[in-house]
Coordinates of C-alpha atoms in Angstrom, one line a residue:
M50 CA -124.5 -91.2 130.8
R51 CA -121.5 -88.9 130.6
R52 CA -119.9 -91.6 133.1
M53 CA -121.1 -94.3 131.0
R54 CA -119.2 -92.8 127.8
K55 CA -116.3 -92.1 129.6
A56 CA -115.7 -96.4 130.1
F57 CA -116.7 -96.8 126.7
G58 CA -113.8 -94.3 125.2
G59 CA -111.3 -96.2 127.5
A60 CA -112.8 -99.7 125.9
A61 CA -112.7 -98.7 122.2
A62 CA -108.5 -97.7 123.0
V63 CA -108.2 -101.0 124.4
A64 CA -110.1 -102.1 121.4
V65 CA -107.9 -100.9 118.4
A66 CA -105.1 -102.5 120.0
V67 CA -106.6 -105.8 121.1
A68 CA -105.1 -107.9 118.4
M69 CA -101.7 -106.8 119.7
V70 CA -102.5 -107.9 123.8
P71 CA -103.1 -111.3 125.5
A72 CA -106.2 -112.0 125.2
L73 CA -108.8 -112.1 128.4
G74 CA -109.0 -113.9 131.3
G75 CA -111.9 -116.6 131.4
C76 CA -112.1 -117.8 127.4
A77 CA -114.3 -120.2 126.0
M78 CA -112.1 -123.2 124.9
S79 CA -113.4 -125.3 122.3
S80 CA -112.0 -128.7 122.0
V81 CA -110.4 -130.0 118.1
E82 CA -107.8 -132.8 117.5
T83 CA -104.1 -132.0 116.5
A84 CA -102.3 -133.6 114.1
P85 CA -100.3 -137.0 114.6
E86 CA -97.0 -137.3 115.8
G87 CA -94.7 -135.9 113.3
G88 CA -98.1 -135.4 111.7
R89 CA -96.4 -131.4 111.3
G90 CA -95.6 -131.8 107.6
E91 CA -98.1 -133.0 104.6
D92 CA -100.9 -134.4 105.9
A93 CA -101.3 -131.4 107.8
A94 CA -101.3 -129.0 104.6
T95 CA -103.1 -131.1 102.5
A96 CA -106.0 -131.9 104.9
S97 CA -109.5 -131.6 103.9
A98 CA -112.4 -129.0 105.1
A99 CA -115.1 -130.7 103.4
D100 CA -116.6 -131.6 107.0
G101 CA -118.1 -128.4 108.0
G102 CA -115.4 -127.8 111.0
G103 CA -117.1 -127.3 114.0
D104 CA -115.2 -128.5 117.2
R105 CA -113.7 -130.8 115.5
A106 CA -112.0 -129.1 113.2
A107 CA -109.3 -131.2 112.0
A108 CA -110.8 -134.8 112.7
D109 CA -109.3 -136.4 109.3
L110 CA -105.9 -135.4 109.3
G111 CA -105.2 -139.6 110.8
P112 CA -105.3 -141.7 113.3
G113 CA -103.8 -141.3 116.7
S114 CA -104.6 -137.9 117.3
T115 CA -104.9 -136.1 120.3
E116 CA -107.2 -133.7 121.5
G117 CA -106.3 -129.8 122.3
A118 CA -108.5 -126.5 123.2
F119 CA -108.0 -122.4 122.0
A120 CA -109.8 -119.2 122.3
K121 CA -110.3 -117.1 119.4
T122 CA -110.9 -113.3 119.0
E123 CA -111.8 -111.5 116.1
V124 CA -111.6 -107.5 115.7
V125 CA -112.6 -106.3 112.3
Y126 CA -110.5 -103.4 110.7
A127 CA -112.7 -101.7 108.5
N128 CA -111.1 -98.4 106.5
L129 CA -114.3 -96.5 105.0
T130 CA -114.7 -93.2 103.3
S131 CA -114.8 -89.4 104.4
E132 CA -118.6 -89.9 103.8
G133 CA -118.9 -93.2 104.5
A134 CA -119.0 -95.6 102.1
V135 CA -116.9 -99.3 102.6
E136 CA -113.2 -99.5 101.2
A137 CA -111.5 -102.0 102.7
V138 CA -112.2 -104.5 105.6
Y139 CA -110.1 -107.0 107.3
V140 CA -109.9 -109.0 110.2
V141 CA -107.2 -110.0 113.0
N142 CA -107.6 -113.3 113.6
R143 CA -106.2 -114.6 117.5
F144 CA -106.0 -117.8 118.6
D145 CA -104.8 -118.7 122.2
V146 CA -104.3 -122.2 122.6
E147 CA -103.7 -124.6 125.3
E148 CA -100.9 -126.8 123.7
P149 CA -100.0 -127.7 120.3
L150 CA -102.7 -128.3 117.7
V151 CA -103.6 -127.7 113.8
I152 CA -106.3 -125.0 113.9
R153 CA -108.9 -125.2 110.6
D154 CA -110.4 -121.3 110.8
F155 CA -113.6 -120.5 108.0
G156 CA -113.4 -116.9 106.1
A157 CA -114.0 -115.6 102.4
Y158 CA -110.9 -114.2 102.4
E159 CA -109.0 -112.7 99.4
G160 CA -105.5 -112.9 101.3
R161 CA -103.9 -114.2 104.4
V162 CA -101.0 -112.5 106.1
N163 CA -99.5 -114.6 109.1
L164 CA -98.7 -112.3 111.7
T165 CA -96.5 -115.3 113.9
D166 CA -94.5 -116.9 111.9
Q167 CA -93.7 -117.8 108.6
Q168 CA -96.2 -120.5 107.9
S169 CA -97.9 -120.8 104.9
L170 CA -101.7 -119.8 105.5
A171 CA -103.2 -120.6 101.8
A172 CA -106.6 -121.7 101.3
Q173 CA -106.3 -125.7 102.0
G174 CA -108.8 -127.6 100.1
A175 CA -112.1 -125.4 100.6
A176 CA -111.5 -122.4 99.6
D177 CA -112.6 -120.6 102.2
A178 CA -111.0 -122.5 104.6
V179 CA -107.3 -122.4 105.9
V180 CA -105.4 -124.9 108.1
F181 CA -102.6 -123.9 110.0
E182 CA -100.2 -125.6 112.7
A183 CA -100.5 -123.6 116.0
D184 CA -97.8 -124.1 119.3
E185 CA -99.3 -123.0 122.6
G186 CA -99.8 -119.4 123.3
V187 CA -101.3 -116.6 121.0
F188 CA -101.3 -117.3 117.4
F189 CA -102.3 -114.0 114.6
Y190 CA -103.1 -113.7 111.2
Q191 CA -104.6 -111.3 109.2
G192 CA -107.3 -112.2 106.9
N193 CA -108.7 -109.3 103.9
L194 CA -112.7 -109.6 103.4
A195 CA -113.0 -109.6 99.3
Q196 CA -116.6 -108.4 99.7
A197 CA -117.6 -107.2 103.7
Q198 CA -121.1 -105.5 104.5
L199 CA -120.7 -104.4 108.6
P200 CA -123.5 -104.7 110.6
W201 CA -124.0 -101.1 110.4
N202 CA -124.7 -98.4 107.7
V203 CA -122.6 -95.0 107.5
Q204 CA -123.3 -91.9 106.0
V205 CA -122.2 -88.1 106.9
A206 CA -123.3 -85.3 105.0
Y207 CA -121.2 -82.5 104.9
S208 CA -122.1 -78.2 104.7
L209 CA -121.1 -74.6 104.5
D210 CA -122.7 -71.6 105.3
G211 CA -125.9 -74.4 105.3
R212 CA -125.0 -75.5 101.6
P213 CA -124.5 -79.8 101.4
M214 CA -120.8 -79.9 99.5
D215 CA -118.6 -82.7 98.6
P216 CA -116.3 -82.7 102.0
R217 CA -112.9 -82.3 99.3
L218 CA -113.9 -79.5 97.6
M219 CA -114.2 -78.2 100.7
V220 CA -110.4 -78.1 101.9
G221 CA -109.0 -74.9 102.5
M222 CA -112.4 -73.2 103.4
S223 CA -113.4 -71.3 105.9
G224 CA -117.3 -71.1 107.3
Q225 CA -119.6 -72.5 109.8
V226 CA -119.1 -76.4 109.0
E227 CA -121.8 -78.9 110.3
V228 CA -120.9 -82.4 110.2
H229 CA -124.2 -84.9 110.2
L230 CA -123.3 -88.5 110.7
T231 CA -125.9 -91.5 110.9
T232 CA -125.7 -95.6 111.0
T233 CA -128.4 -97.7 110.8
R234 CA -128.9 -100.8 111.3
N235 CA -127.5 -103.2 108.4
A236 CA -130.8 -105.9 107.7
D237 CA -128.4 -108.1 105.9
V238 CA -125.8 -109.1 108.5
N239 CA -126.2 -110.8 112.0
P240 CA -128.7 -108.6 113.7
A241 CA -126.9 -109.8 117.3
F242 CA -124.0 -107.4 116.6
A243 CA -125.9 -104.4 116.4
D244 CA -128.7 -105.6 118.8
S245 CA -125.9 -106.1 121.5
F246 CA -123.0 -103.7 120.7
M247 CA -122.5 -100.3 122.2
Q248 CA -121.3 -97.6 119.1
Q249 CA -118.6 -94.9 120.3
I250 CA -118.2 -92.5 117.7
T251 CA -115.4 -90.4 117.8
F252 CA -114.1 -86.9 115.8
T253 CA -110.9 -85.8 115.6
L254 CA -110.9 -81.6 115.1
P255 CA -107.5 -79.8 115.0
G256 CA -107.9 -77.8 117.6
D257 CA -106.5 -74.4 116.4
T258 CA -109.0 -74.2 113.2
W259 CA -112.9 -75.2 114.6
T260 CA -113.9 -72.9 117.4
N261 CA -117.5 -72.4 118.8
L262 CA -118.0 -76.4 118.9
Q263 CA -121.4 -77.3 118.8
A264 CA -122.3 -81.2 119.7
E265 CA -125.0 -81.9 121.7
G266 CA -124.9 -85.0 123.9
A267 CA -121.3 -85.6 123.2
T268 CA -117.6 -85.8 125.2
V269 CA -115.7 -83.3 124.0
S270 CA -111.6 -82.9 125.6
A271 CA -108.7 -81.7 124.1
A272 CA -105.9 -84.0 122.0
G273 CA -102.7 -81.9 122.3
R274 CA -103.4 -79.6 119.5
D275 CA -106.4 -81.3 118.6
Q276 CA -109.4 -82.0 119.9
T277 CA -111.9 -85.0 120.2
V278 CA -115.8 -85.2 120.2
A279 CA -116.7 -88.2 121.0
F280 CA -121.1 -89.7 121.0
T281 CA -122.2 -92.6 122.4
V282 CA -124.7 -94.4 120.6
L283 CA -126.5 -97.8 122.9
P284 CA -127.3 -101.2 121.2
G285 CA -130.1 -101.5 119.0
K286 CA -130.4 -98.0 118.5
D287 CA -129.2 -96.2 115.4
G288 CA -126.6 -93.4 115.0
D289 CA -127.5 -89.9 114.6
V290 CA -124.7 -87.6 115.5
T291 CA -124.3 -83.8 114.3
L292 CA -121.3 -81.1 115.4
S293 CA -120.6 -77.6 114.2
A294 CA -118.1 -75.6 114.2
T295 CA -117.0 -71.9 113.1
V296 CA -114.0 -73.2 111.0
R297 CA -111.1 -71.6 109.3
D298 CA -109.2 -73.5 106.7
F299 CA -111.0 -76.9 106.6
R300 CA -109.7 -79.9 107.1
M301 CA -110.5 -82.4 109.6
G302 CA -109.0 -85.3 110.8
E303 CA -110.3 -89.4 110.6
V304 CA -113.5 -90.5 112.1
S305 CA -113.7 -93.7 114.0
I306 CA -116.5 -95.6 114.6
A307 CA -115.5 -98.6 118.2
A308 CA -117.7 -101.2 118.5
L309 CA -117.9 -103.1 121.6
P310 CA -120.7 -105.6 123.2
Y311 CA -122.5 -103.3 125.8
A312 CA -122.2 -105.9 128.6
S313 CA -118.2 -105.5 128.2
V314 CA -118.4 -102.5 128.8
V315 CA -121.1 -101.5 131.1
E316 CA -121.3 -103.1 134.1
M317 CA -124.6 -102.4 135.8
P318 CA -125.4 -101.6 139.1
D319 CA -126.4 -104.6 141.9
V320 CA -129.7 -103.8 143.0
G321 CA -129.4 -106.2 145.0
D322 CA -126.6 -104.4 147.4
V323 CA -128.5 -101.1 147.1
E324 CA -131.5 -103.1 148.0
G325 CA -129.3 -104.5 151.1
E326 CA -128.4 -100.6 152.0
M327 CA -131.6 -99.1 152.0
T328 CA -133.0 -102.4 154.3
S329 CA -130.1 -101.7 156.3
L330 CA -131.1 -98.0 156.5
T331 CA -135.4 -99.0 157.1
D332 CA -134.0 -101.7 160.1
A333 CA -132.1 -98.6 161.9
I334 CA -135.6 -96.7 161.5
A335 CA -137.3 -99.4 163.0
A336 CA -135.4 -100.0 166.1
L337 CA -135.1 -96.1 166.4
D338 CA -139.1 -96.5 166.3
E339 CA -138.8 -99.3 169.4
G340 CA -136.7 -96.7 171.2
A341 CA -138.9 -93.7 170.9
A342 CA -141.4 -96.1 172.1
E343 CA -139.4 -96.6 174.9
L344 CA -138.7 -93.2 175.0
A345 CA -142.1 -92.3 175.8
A346 CA -143.1 -95.0 178.1
G347 CA -140.4 -94.3 180.1
A348 CA -141.3 -90.6 179.9
D349 CA -144.6 -91.5 181.4
D350 CA -143.9 -93.5 184.1
L351 CA -141.9 -90.0 185.0
A352 CA -144.8 -88.4 184.7
D353 CA -146.6 -90.4 186.8
G354 CA -143.9 -91.0 189.3
A355 CA -143.9 -87.1 189.4
K356 CA -147.3 -86.5 190.3
Q357 CA -146.7 -89.1 192.7
L358 CA -143.9 -86.9 194.0
Q359 CA -146.2 -83.7 193.8
G360 CA -148.5 -84.9 196.1
G361 CA -146.6 -87.2 198.8
A362 CA -144.6 -82.7 198.7
Q363 CA -148.1 -81.4 199.6
Q364 CA -149.2 -83.9 202.3
L365 CA -145.1 -83.4 203.7
A366 CA -145.4 -79.8 203.5
D367 CA -148.8 -79.8 205.2
G368 CA -147.9 -82.1 207.8
L369 CA -145.0 -80.2 208.9
G370 CA -146.9 -77.0 209.0
Q371 CA -149.5 -79.1 210.9
V372 CA -146.5 -79.7 213.2
N373 CA -145.2 -76.4 212.9
S374 CA -148.2 -74.0 213.6
S375 CA -148.6 -76.8 216.7
S376 CA -145.1 -76.2 218.4
G377 CA -146.0 -73.4 219.9
A378 CA -148.8 -75.1 222.1
L379 CA -147.1 -78.3 222.1
L380 CA -143.6 -75.9 224.2
Q381 CA -146.3 -74.5 226.1
A382 CA -147.9 -77.1 227.4
S383 CA -144.3 -78.9 228.2
G384 CA -143.2 -76.0 229.9
Q385 CA -145.9 -76.2 232.3
I386 CA -145.2 -79.8 232.9
E387 CA -141.6 -78.8 233.0
R388 CA -142.4 -75.5 235.5
G389 CA -144.5 -78.4 237.9
L390 CA -142.5 -80.8 238.1
S391 CA -139.8 -78.7 239.3
A392 CA -142.2 -76.7 242.0
A393 CA -143.1 -80.5 242.7
A394 CA -140.2 -81.4 243.4
A395 CA -138.6 -78.8 245.3
G396 CA -141.2 -78.6 247.4
L397 CA -140.8 -82.3 248.5
A398 CA -137.3 -81.2 248.5
G399 CA -137.6 -78.6 251.2
A400 CA -140.2 -80.5 253.7
D401 CA -139.2 -82.0 257.2
F402 CA -139.7 -85.5 257.2
S403 CA -138.2 -85.6 260.8
A404 CA -140.7 -84.1 262.8
I405 CA -143.9 -85.9 262.2
E406 CA -146.2 -83.3 264.0
Q407 CA -145.3 -81.0 260.9
L408 CA -146.8 -83.2 258.5
G409 CA -150.3 -82.2 259.0
H410 CA -149.3 -79.3 257.6
L411 CA -148.4 -80.7 255.0
A412 CA -151.1 -82.8 253.8
D413 CA -153.1 -79.5 252.1
Q414 CA -149.6 -79.0 250.1
L415 CA -149.8 -82.3 249.0
E416 CA -153.0 -82.5 247.8
A417 CA -152.4 -78.8 245.8
L418 CA -149.4 -80.6 244.3
A419 CA -151.5 -83.6 243.3
G420 CA -154.1 -81.6 241.7
G421 CA -150.8 -79.4 240.0
L422 CA -149.7 -83.2 238.2
S423 CA -152.9 -84.2 237.2
Q424 CA -152.9 -81.0 235.2
L425 CA -149.6 -81.7 233.4
S426 CA -151.2 -85.6 233.5
E427 CA -153.8 -84.1 230.7
A428 CA -151.5 -81.2 229.3
S429 CA -148.5 -84.6 228.6
A430 CA -151.9 -86.4 227.1
Q431 CA -152.6 -83.3 224.3
V432 CA -148.3 -82.4 223.7
A433 CA -148.4 -86.6 222.7
E434 CA -152.0 -87.0 220.6
G435 CA -150.3 -83.9 218.9
L436 CA -147.1 -85.7 218.1
Q437 CA -148.2 -88.3 217.3
S438 CA -150.4 -86.5 214.2
A439 CA -148.0 -85.0 213.3
L440 CA -146.0 -87.8 213.2
G441 CA -148.4 -89.2 210.9
A442 CA -148.6 -86.5 208.6
M443 CA -145.2 -86.8 208.1
D444 CA -145.2 -90.9 207.8
S445 CA -147.8 -89.9 204.6
A446 CA -145.9 -87.6 203.4
A447 CA -142.4 -89.4 202.6
A448 CA -144.0 -92.4 201.9
G449 CA -146.1 -90.2 199.3
A450 CA -142.0 -88.9 198.1
E451 CA -141.6 -92.5 197.5
S452 CA -141.1 -93.3 194.0
D453 CA -140.5 -96.7 191.7
L454 CA -138.0 -95.2 189.3
T455 CA -134.1 -95.5 190.1
Q456 CA -131.6 -93.4 189.9
E457 CA -130.7 -95.1 186.9
E458 CA -134.1 -95.0 185.2
V459 CA -134.2 -91.5 185.7
Q460 CA -130.2 -91.3 184.4
A461 CA -131.6 -93.5 181.4
L462 CA -134.5 -90.9 181.1
V463 CA -131.7 -87.8 180.8
M464 CA -129.5 -89.2 178.2
A465 CA -132.5 -90.7 176.2
P466 CA -131.4 -90.4 171.9
G467 CA -133.9 -88.3 170.7
L468 CA -133.7 -85.0 172.3
S469 CA -133.7 -81.2 171.9
D470 CA -131.7 -79.0 174.1
A471 CA -134.2 -77.7 175.5
E472 CA -136.2 -80.9 176.6
R473 CA -132.7 -82.2 178.1
A474 CA -132.1 -79.2 180.1
T475 CA -135.9 -80.0 181.8
A476 CA -134.8 -83.6 182.0
Q477 CA -132.1 -82.5 183.7
K478 CA -134.2 -80.6 186.3
L479 CA -136.9 -82.7 186.9
A480 CA -133.8 -85.3 187.6
Q481 CA -132.2 -82.9 190.4
Q482 CA -135.7 -82.1 192.2
W483 CA -136.2 -85.2 191.8
G484 CA -133.1 -86.4 193.6
A485 CA -134.0 -83.6 196.3
L486 CA -136.5 -84.9 197.1
Q487 CA -135.5 -88.2 197.8
V488 CA -132.9 -86.9 199.7
M489 CA -135.9 -85.2 202.0
A490 CA -138.0 -88.4 202.6
G491 CA -134.2 -90.5 203.5
T492 CA -133.2 -87.6 205.5
Y493 CA -136.6 -88.2 207.8
S494 CA -136.8 -91.6 208.0
Q495 CA -133.2 -91.4 209.6
V496 CA -134.6 -89.0 212.7
R497 CA -138.0 -90.5 213.1
P498 CA -136.8 -93.1 216.1
A499 CA -136.5 -89.2 217.8
F500 CA -139.8 -88.6 217.0
E501 CA -140.8 -91.7 218.5
G502 CA -139.0 -92.0 221.7
A503 CA -140.1 -88.0 222.2
L504 CA -143.6 -89.1 221.5
A505 CA -142.9 -92.3 224.3
L506 CA -142.0 -90.6 227.0
V507 CA -144.7 -87.7 227.1
Q508 CA -147.2 -90.5 226.3
T509 CA -145.8 -92.0 229.4
M510 CA -146.2 -88.6 231.2
G511 CA -149.3 -88.2 230.3
A512 CA -151.0 -92.0 230.6
G513 CA -153.7 -92.9 233.0
A514 CA -152.8 -93.7 237.0
E515 CA -153.1 -97.6 236.6
R516 CA -149.7 -96.8 234.3
Q517 CA -146.4 -97.0 236.2
G518 CA -144.0 -94.1 235.9
S519 CA -147.2 -91.9 234.6
L520 CA -147.8 -88.1 236.3
A521 CA -151.5 -89.3 236.8
S522 CA -149.9 -92.5 239.3
M523 CA -147.2 -90.1 241.2
A524 CA -150.4 -87.4 241.1
A525 CA -152.4 -91.1 242.6
G526 CA -149.6 -91.3 245.6
L527 CA -149.0 -87.5 246.3
S528 CA -152.9 -87.4 247.6
Q529 CA -152.6 -91.1 249.2
A530 CA -150.2 -89.6 251.2
A531 CA -152.0 -85.8 252.1
E532 CA -154.7 -88.2 253.3
A533 CA -152.4 -90.3 255.5
L534 CA -151.0 -87.8 256.6
R535 CA -154.7 -86.6 257.5
Q536 CA -155.2 -89.6 258.9
G537 CA -152.3 -89.2 261.6
A538 CA -148.8 -89.0 260.1
D539 CA -148.5 -92.5 259.2
P540 CA -145.1 -93.2 258.9
S541 CA -144.8 -95.7 255.7
A542 CA -146.8 -91.9 254.3
V543 CA -143.6 -90.5 255.4
Q544 CA -141.1 -92.8 253.6
Q545 CA -143.5 -92.1 250.6
L546 CA -143.6 -89.0 250.6
A547 CA -139.6 -89.4 250.5
Q548 CA -139.5 -91.5 247.8
L549 CA -142.3 -89.7 246.3
G550 CA -139.6 -86.6 246.3
E551 CA -136.6 -88.3 244.7
G552 CA -139.1 -89.6 242.2
L553 CA -139.7 -86.3 241.1
Q554 CA -136.7 -84.8 241.2
Q555 CA -135.5 -87.7 238.8
L556 CA -138.6 -86.4 236.5
A557 CA -137.6 -83.5 236.7
S558 CA -134.2 -83.2 235.3
Q559 CA -135.5 -85.9 233.0
Y560 CA -138.3 -83.6 231.3
G561 CA -135.7 -81.1 231.5
Q562 CA -133.3 -82.5 229.0
F563 CA -136.3 -83.5 226.7
H564 CA -138.2 -79.7 227.1
E565 CA -134.8 -78.5 226.0
G566 CA -134.9 -81.0 223.1
L567 CA -138.4 -80.3 221.7
S568 CA -137.9 -76.6 221.8
A569 CA -134.4 -77.7 219.6
Y570 CA -137.6 -79.5 217.4
A571 CA -140.3 -76.7 217.0
G572 CA -137.2 -74.9 215.7
G573 CA -135.8 -77.6 213.1
V574 CA -139.8 -78.3 212.3
A575 CA -140.0 -74.5 211.2
Q576 CA -137.4 -74.8 209.1
L577 CA -138.4 -77.6 207.4
A578 CA -141.5 -76.4 206.8
D579 CA -140.5 -73.6 204.8
G580 CA -138.2 -75.9 202.9
A581 CA -140.8 -78.2 202.3
A582 CA -142.7 -75.1 201.0
A583 CA -140.3 -74.3 198.1
L584 CA -140.3 -78.3 197.7
T585 CA -144.3 -77.8 197.0
G586 CA -143.3 -75.3 193.8
G587 CA -140.6 -77.1 192.6
V588 CA -142.3 -80.4 192.5
D589 CA -144.7 -78.6 191.3
S590 CA -143.2 -77.7 188.3
L591 CA -141.5 -80.6 188.3
S592 CA -145.0 -82.4 187.4
G593 CA -145.6 -79.8 184.8
G594 CA -142.5 -80.0 183.3
T595 CA -142.4 -84.3 183.2
A596 CA -146.6 -84.4 182.0
E597 CA -145.1 -81.6 178.8
F598 CA -141.8 -84.1 178.3
A599 CA -143.6 -86.4 178.3
A600 CA -146.6 -85.3 175.5
G601 CA -143.7 -84.2 174.0
A602 CA -142.3 -88.2 173.7
G603 CA -146.3 -88.9 172.9
Q604 CA -145.9 -86.9 169.5
F605 CA -142.0 -88.0 168.9
T606 CA -142.9 -91.5 169.3
G607 CA -145.8 -90.9 166.7
G608 CA -143.7 -89.4 163.9
M609 CA -141.1 -92.3 164.3
G610 CA -144.1 -94.6 164.2
Q611 CA -145.6 -92.7 160.9
L612 CA -141.7 -92.9 159.4
A613 CA -141.2 -96.3 160.4
Q614 CA -144.5 -97.6 158.6
E615 CA -143.7 -95.6 155.4
T616 CA -140.4 -96.6 155.4
A617 CA -141.0 -100.2 156.1
T618 CA -141.2 -101.0 152.0
L619 CA -138.8 -97.9 150.8
P620 CA -136.0 -101.2 149.9
Q621 CA -139.3 -102.8 147.3
Q622 CA -139.9 -99.2 146.4
M623 CA -136.3 -98.5 145.7
R624 CA -135.5 -101.8 143.4
Q625 CA -138.9 -101.1 141.1
R626 CA -138.1 -97.8 140.6
M627 CA -134.4 -99.0 139.5
D628 CA -135.7 -101.5 137.3
D629 CA -137.4 -99.0 135.8
A630 CA -134.6 -96.5 135.6
M631 CA -131.8 -99.4 134.5
A632 CA -135.2 -101.1 132.0
D633 CA -133.8 -98.7 128.8
Y634 CA -130.6 -99.5 129.7
E635 CA -130.8 -103.2 129.6
F636 CA -130.2 -105.1 125.8
P637 CA -129.5 -108.6 125.0
E638 CA -126.1 -110.1 125.7
F639 CA -123.7 -110.8 123.4
Q640 CA -123.6 -114.8 122.8
P641 CA -120.2 -114.8 120.8
V642 CA -120.8 -115.6 117.3
S643 CA -117.9 -115.0 114.3
F644 CA -118.3 -111.9 112.2
V645 CA -116.1 -114.0 109.5
D646 CA -118.2 -117.6 109.4
E647 CA -120.4 -119.2 111.9
R648 CA -119.0 -122.6 111.0
N649 CA -116.3 -121.3 113.4
T650 CA -116.8 -121.8 117.0
A651 CA -114.4 -121.1 120.7
V652 CA -114.9 -117.6 119.8
Q653 CA -114.5 -115.8 122.2
A654 CA -115.2 -112.3 121.4
V655 CA -115.6 -110.3 118.4
Q656 CA -114.4 -106.3 118.4
F657 CA -115.0 -103.5 115.1
V658 CA -113.5 -100.5 114.6
M659 CA -114.1 -98.4 111.7
T660 CA -112.4 -95.8 110.4
L661 CA -113.7 -93.4 108.1
A662 CA -110.9 -91.4 106.2
A663 CA -109.6 -87.9 107.3
V664 CA -110.8 -84.6 105.1
E665 CA -107.1 -83.1 103.9
A666 CA -105.4 -81.6 100.9
P667 CA -104.6 -84.8 98.3
E668 CA -101.0 -84.9 98.1
E669 CA -99.4 -83.7 95.4
S670 CA -97.9 -86.5 92.7
E671 CA -94.0 -86.8 91.7
A672 CA -93.3 -86.6 88.3
P673 CA -92.7 -89.6 86.7
A674 CA -89.4 -90.7 86.2
E675 CA -87.8 -91.1 82.6
E676 CA -87.3 -94.6 81.3
E677 CA -83.8 -95.1 80.5
P678 CA -83.1 -96.6 77.2
E679 CA -83.2 -100.1 76.4
P680 CA -79.4 -101.3 77.1
T681 CA -78.1 -102.4 73.8
I682 CA -75.9 -105.4 72.8
W683 CA -73.1 -103.4 73.1
D684 CA -74.2 -101.9 76.2
R685 CA -74.5 -105.5 78.0
F686 CA -71.0 -106.1 75.9
T687 CA -68.9 -103.2 77.8
A688 CA -71.0 -103.5 81.1
L689 CA -69.1 -107.4 82.0
F690 CA -66.1 -105.4 81.8
A691 CA -67.0 -101.9 84.2

């Protein structure tokens, strides 16, 4: 309301001077008839108003007339006594004219003053109408109403130290002063004014003698050495205002009451704009709710992926543990194979196949060598079985470590909106552990071909005698050679022994390289097993953290869903509450009608400025001048020669 009063105060100041400023834009125009060409003379002056006026105010001015348009504004000024009694009322009529024309205006004026040109404004025809010529532009005249009633009855009561007093008797006195002003509806005046006009009541008080001012509901401001106290009265309401103060040497300035249409002073807020803004807010909350649901879904996916990673990491750790625990046995068996092959190759390499008679002594050695190769073949088969089991375990673990989540999806979860600092830190840690597991799975996929090659070699060595290149086939060859030597030293057997010796030497050399690689592999598996164990602990934390994160995201989604549901109807609720709040400030819109005479048309605006006389000491009257004696005839005669 304070803001409303300030707006009204500015409008009241405009009202006081409205008669001398250009009309507002968008005036309502009314068509009238102009005087005939060259008729700005006697015909216009004697035009009759018997037809009652209306839009064709000069319809009887003669043939050849043309149509014109104008808009009228009435500013009603009233002088009241300090106690509210009406002393005088006059109206400043303003006409905004589009083209030269003759205007008939109604009003029971006791006198008219042309404020525009020298044209006479005496009543023409009917006693309550005047017909005048107006050029294009603005035409003003003032009409003084003989008997006028205002839309409001004004009464002011004064008291000094609690005793009602005539304000004129209070002048110069000191004490606690109270002024009580009321405005009530005048039932004898068109109710449109009281129903639609807002009043601003402004007191002007001497600032140096009025102190401890009390004025509930008023706006108090300084105006030079004076202070003004402004009250606002809404349309359709009776004004009832009181001010009190400690006064020294009582006197009081004028009190003004300005009344204007409420709609022209107060611009009500556009509820549609507010509702639109609230709709944007609820739409944003709904979008946030959808984003929260997507976040929760992503968090669930992350938790599921973390569980998969947890299972895969455990399988990988178990497989690497099995391989690491069997690495000692693999290395021991592989060492036996390497030593046996080396011994067999050395035995054949030291034999002299040139002396046939000596070959018989070799039969037993060859048979023993064949038995050693058979044992090595069995050990190779066991090594191959262990390698194949280890590869299967690591394949299963690597498959479990794979995840459907992409790097972009994991990063999107880390950067998801609405996360707290702690939740975002957990998400970043989970993303790092997920990345480490992916690197391990990728590394294994790169080294797996080497494991496959080693497995193929050991499987070949441990295969049966029917497979060429196996240790069993070599043992069978040695047994056949030993048998041939016992049968009579078949030259072909000697040749086979030489070839067998070369093959054993080549195999022993290749297996030595394999054994060295197997030793390095065993050391790497030990380190990998240690890393897998540590990784398993991290993935366990990852799985637990993602589960908590998913649970928190679910709670966040539930809260956002509830918020979205509760705010879905917020625009309608806001509109209803604003409508309810503004209902007390919705008043009938003033349909411009003339205050002076309802027959006047094209009225665009009506305003009232009522001024209550100041309470001051009466001015001292000057002593009447002494009357000079009537000159005699002689005096007049001598004056001719003076």
